[in-house]
Amino acid sequence: AETQVSSLLSRLTSSLDLKRFALIYPEGSLGREFAAVFRQSLGEVSGDLIFEGWYYRSDIASLNAISEQLETY
């Protein structure tokens, strides 16, 4: 997880100059693991976490609720 997240954040911050991020992940142990690594790694690249939300994989309504919340950002 650490290598994948670090590589992704490095590319997003270096190549695209992104600094603000929304973290959306599936509920479950793997989703929580990647989310924790993302939060930790984000500090290393001076990024800002402006939104965080999780969803149930089998529940489209929970993902739709997150998308509605993101419209305010």
PDB file of C-alpha atoms in Angstrom:
ATOM      1  CA  ALA A   1       0.000   0.000   0.000  1.00  0.00           C
ATOM      2  CA  GLU A   2       2.743   2.457   0.904  1.00  0.00           C
ATOM      3  CA  THR A   3       4.560   2.143  -2.424  1.00  0.00           C
ATOM      4  CA  GLN A   4       1.375   2.546  -4.453  1.00  0.00           C
ATOM      5  CA  VAL A   5       0.155   5.567  -2.500  1.00  0.00           C
ATOM      6  CA  SER A   6       3.563   7.251  -2.467  1.00  0.00           C
ATOM      7  CA  SER A   7       3.916   6.788  -6.219  1.00  0.00           C
ATOM      8  CA  LEU A   8       0.441   8.176  -6.862  1.00  0.00           C
ATOM      9  CA  LEU A   9       0.905  11.215  -4.627  1.00  0.00           C
ATOM     10  CA  SER A  10       4.332  11.924  -6.043  1.00  0.00           C
ATOM     11  CA  ARG A  11       2.960  11.988  -9.568  1.00  0.00           C
ATOM     12  CA  LEU A  12      -0.074  14.085  -8.638  1.00  0.00           C
ATOM     13  CA  THR A  13       1.905  16.677  -6.708  1.00  0.00           C
ATOM     14  CA  SER A  14       4.932  16.838  -9.018  1.00  0.00           C
ATOM     15  CA  SER A  15       3.459  16.437 -12.487  1.00  0.00           C
ATOM     16  CA  LEU A  16       0.053  18.013 -11.967  1.00  0.00           C
ATOM     17  CA  ASP A  17       0.929  20.375  -9.101  1.00  0.00           C
ATOM     18  CA  LEU A  18      -2.104  19.277  -7.089  1.00  0.00           C
ATOM     19  CA  LYS A  19      -2.188  20.229  -3.402  1.00  0.00           C
ATOM     20  CA  ARG A  20      -5.798  19.616  -2.296  1.00  0.00           C
ATOM     21  CA  PHE A  21      -7.226  16.107  -2.149  1.00  0.00           C
ATOM     22  CA  ALA A  22     -10.447  14.262  -1.438  1.00  0.00           C
ATOM     23  CA  LEU A  23     -10.059  10.766  -0.014  1.00  0.00           C
ATOM     24  CA  ILE A  24     -12.855   8.351  -0.886  1.00  0.00           C
ATOM     25  CA  TYR A  25     -12.420   4.694  -0.101  1.00  0.00           C
ATOM     26  CA  PRO A  26     -14.471   1.497   0.220  1.00  0.00           C
ATOM     27  CA  GLU A  27     -15.396   0.406   3.745  1.00  0.00           C
ATOM     28  CA  GLY A  28     -13.326  -2.560   4.834  1.00  0.00           C
ATOM     29  CA  SER A  29      -9.880  -3.398   6.133  1.00  0.00           C
ATOM     30  CA  LEU A  30      -8.089  -2.796   2.825  1.00  0.00           C
ATOM     31  CA  GLY A  31      -9.862   0.508   2.256  1.00  0.00           C
ATOM     32  CA  ARG A  32      -9.008   1.667   5.782  1.00  0.00           C
ATOM     33  CA  GLU A  33      -5.382   0.576   5.320  1.00  0.00           C
ATOM     34  CA  PHE A  34      -4.970   2.544   2.102  1.00  0.00           C
ATOM     35  CA  ALA A  35      -6.750   5.542   3.636  1.00  0.00           C
ATOM     36  CA  ALA A  36      -4.383   5.550   6.626  1.00  0.00           C
ATOM     37  CA  VAL A  37      -1.344   5.343   4.343  1.00  0.00           C
ATOM     38  CA  PHE A  38      -2.771   8.107   2.151  1.00  0.00           C
ATOM     39  CA  ARG A  39      -3.300  10.412   5.136  1.00  0.00           C
ATOM     40  CA  GLN A  40       0.228   9.770   6.392  1.00  0.00           C
ATOM     41  CA  SER A  41       1.822  10.185   2.963  1.00  0.00           C
ATOM     42  CA  LEU A  42      -0.128  13.352   2.248  1.00  0.00           C
ATOM     43  CA  GLY A  43       1.757  15.142   5.003  1.00  0.00           C
ATOM     44  CA  GLU A  44       5.039  14.189   3.397  1.00  0.00           C
ATOM     45  CA  VAL A  45       4.137  16.033   0.180  1.00  0.00           C
ATOM     46  CA  SER A  46       2.547  19.041   1.916  1.00  0.00           C
ATOM     47  CA  GLY A  47      -0.904  18.206   0.601  1.00  0.00           C
ATOM     48  CA  ASP A  48      -4.225  19.191   2.149  1.00  0.00           C
ATOM     49  CA  LEU A  49      -7.009  16.709   2.801  1.00  0.00           C
ATOM     50  CA  ILE A  50     -10.187  18.693   2.201  1.00  0.00           C
ATOM     51  CA  PHE A  51     -12.676  15.810   2.260  1.00  0.00           C
ATOM     52  CA  GLU A  52     -12.779  12.223   3.468  1.00  0.00           C
ATOM     53  CA  GLY A  53     -15.546   9.699   3.051  1.00  0.00           C
ATOM     54  CA  TRP A  54     -16.107   5.975   2.755  1.00  0.00           C
ATOM     55  CA  TYR A  55     -18.772   3.900   1.068  1.00  0.00           C
ATOM     56  CA  TYR A  56     -20.087   0.365   1.096  1.00  0.00           C
ATOM     57  CA  ARG A  57     -19.073  -1.473  -2.068  1.00  0.00           C
ATOM     58  CA  SER A  58     -22.517  -2.956  -2.579  1.00  0.00           C
ATOM     59  CA  ASP A  59     -24.411   0.261  -1.824  1.00  0.00           C
ATOM     60  CA  ILE A  60     -24.557   2.748  -4.684  1.00  0.00           C
ATOM     61  CA  ALA A  61     -26.595   5.121  -2.507  1.00  0.00           C
ATOM     62  CA  SER A  62     -23.652   5.593  -0.119  1.00  0.00           C
ATOM     63  CA  LEU A  63     -21.383   6.487  -3.038  1.00  0.00           C
ATOM     64  CA  ASN A  64     -24.022   8.847  -4.426  1.00  0.00           C
ATOM     65  CA  ALA A  65     -24.237  10.562  -1.030  1.00  0.00           C
ATOM     66  CA  ILE A  66     -20.489  11.189  -1.126  1.00  0.00           C
ATOM     67  CA  SER A  67     -20.696  12.639  -4.631  1.00  0.00           C
ATOM     68  CA  GLU A  68     -23.427  15.019  -3.463  1.00  0.00           C
ATOM     69  CA  GLN A  69     -21.240  16.148  -0.552  1.00  0.00           C
ATOM     70  CA  LEU A  70     -18.325  16.738  -2.914  1.00  0.00           C
ATOM     71  CA  GLU A  71     -20.386  19.117  -5.036  1.00  0.00           C
ATOM     72  CA  THR A  72     -19.941  21.739  -2.310  1.00  0.00           C
ATOM     73  CA  TYR A  73     -16.150  21.784  -2.733  1.00  0.00           C
TER      74      TYR A  73
END
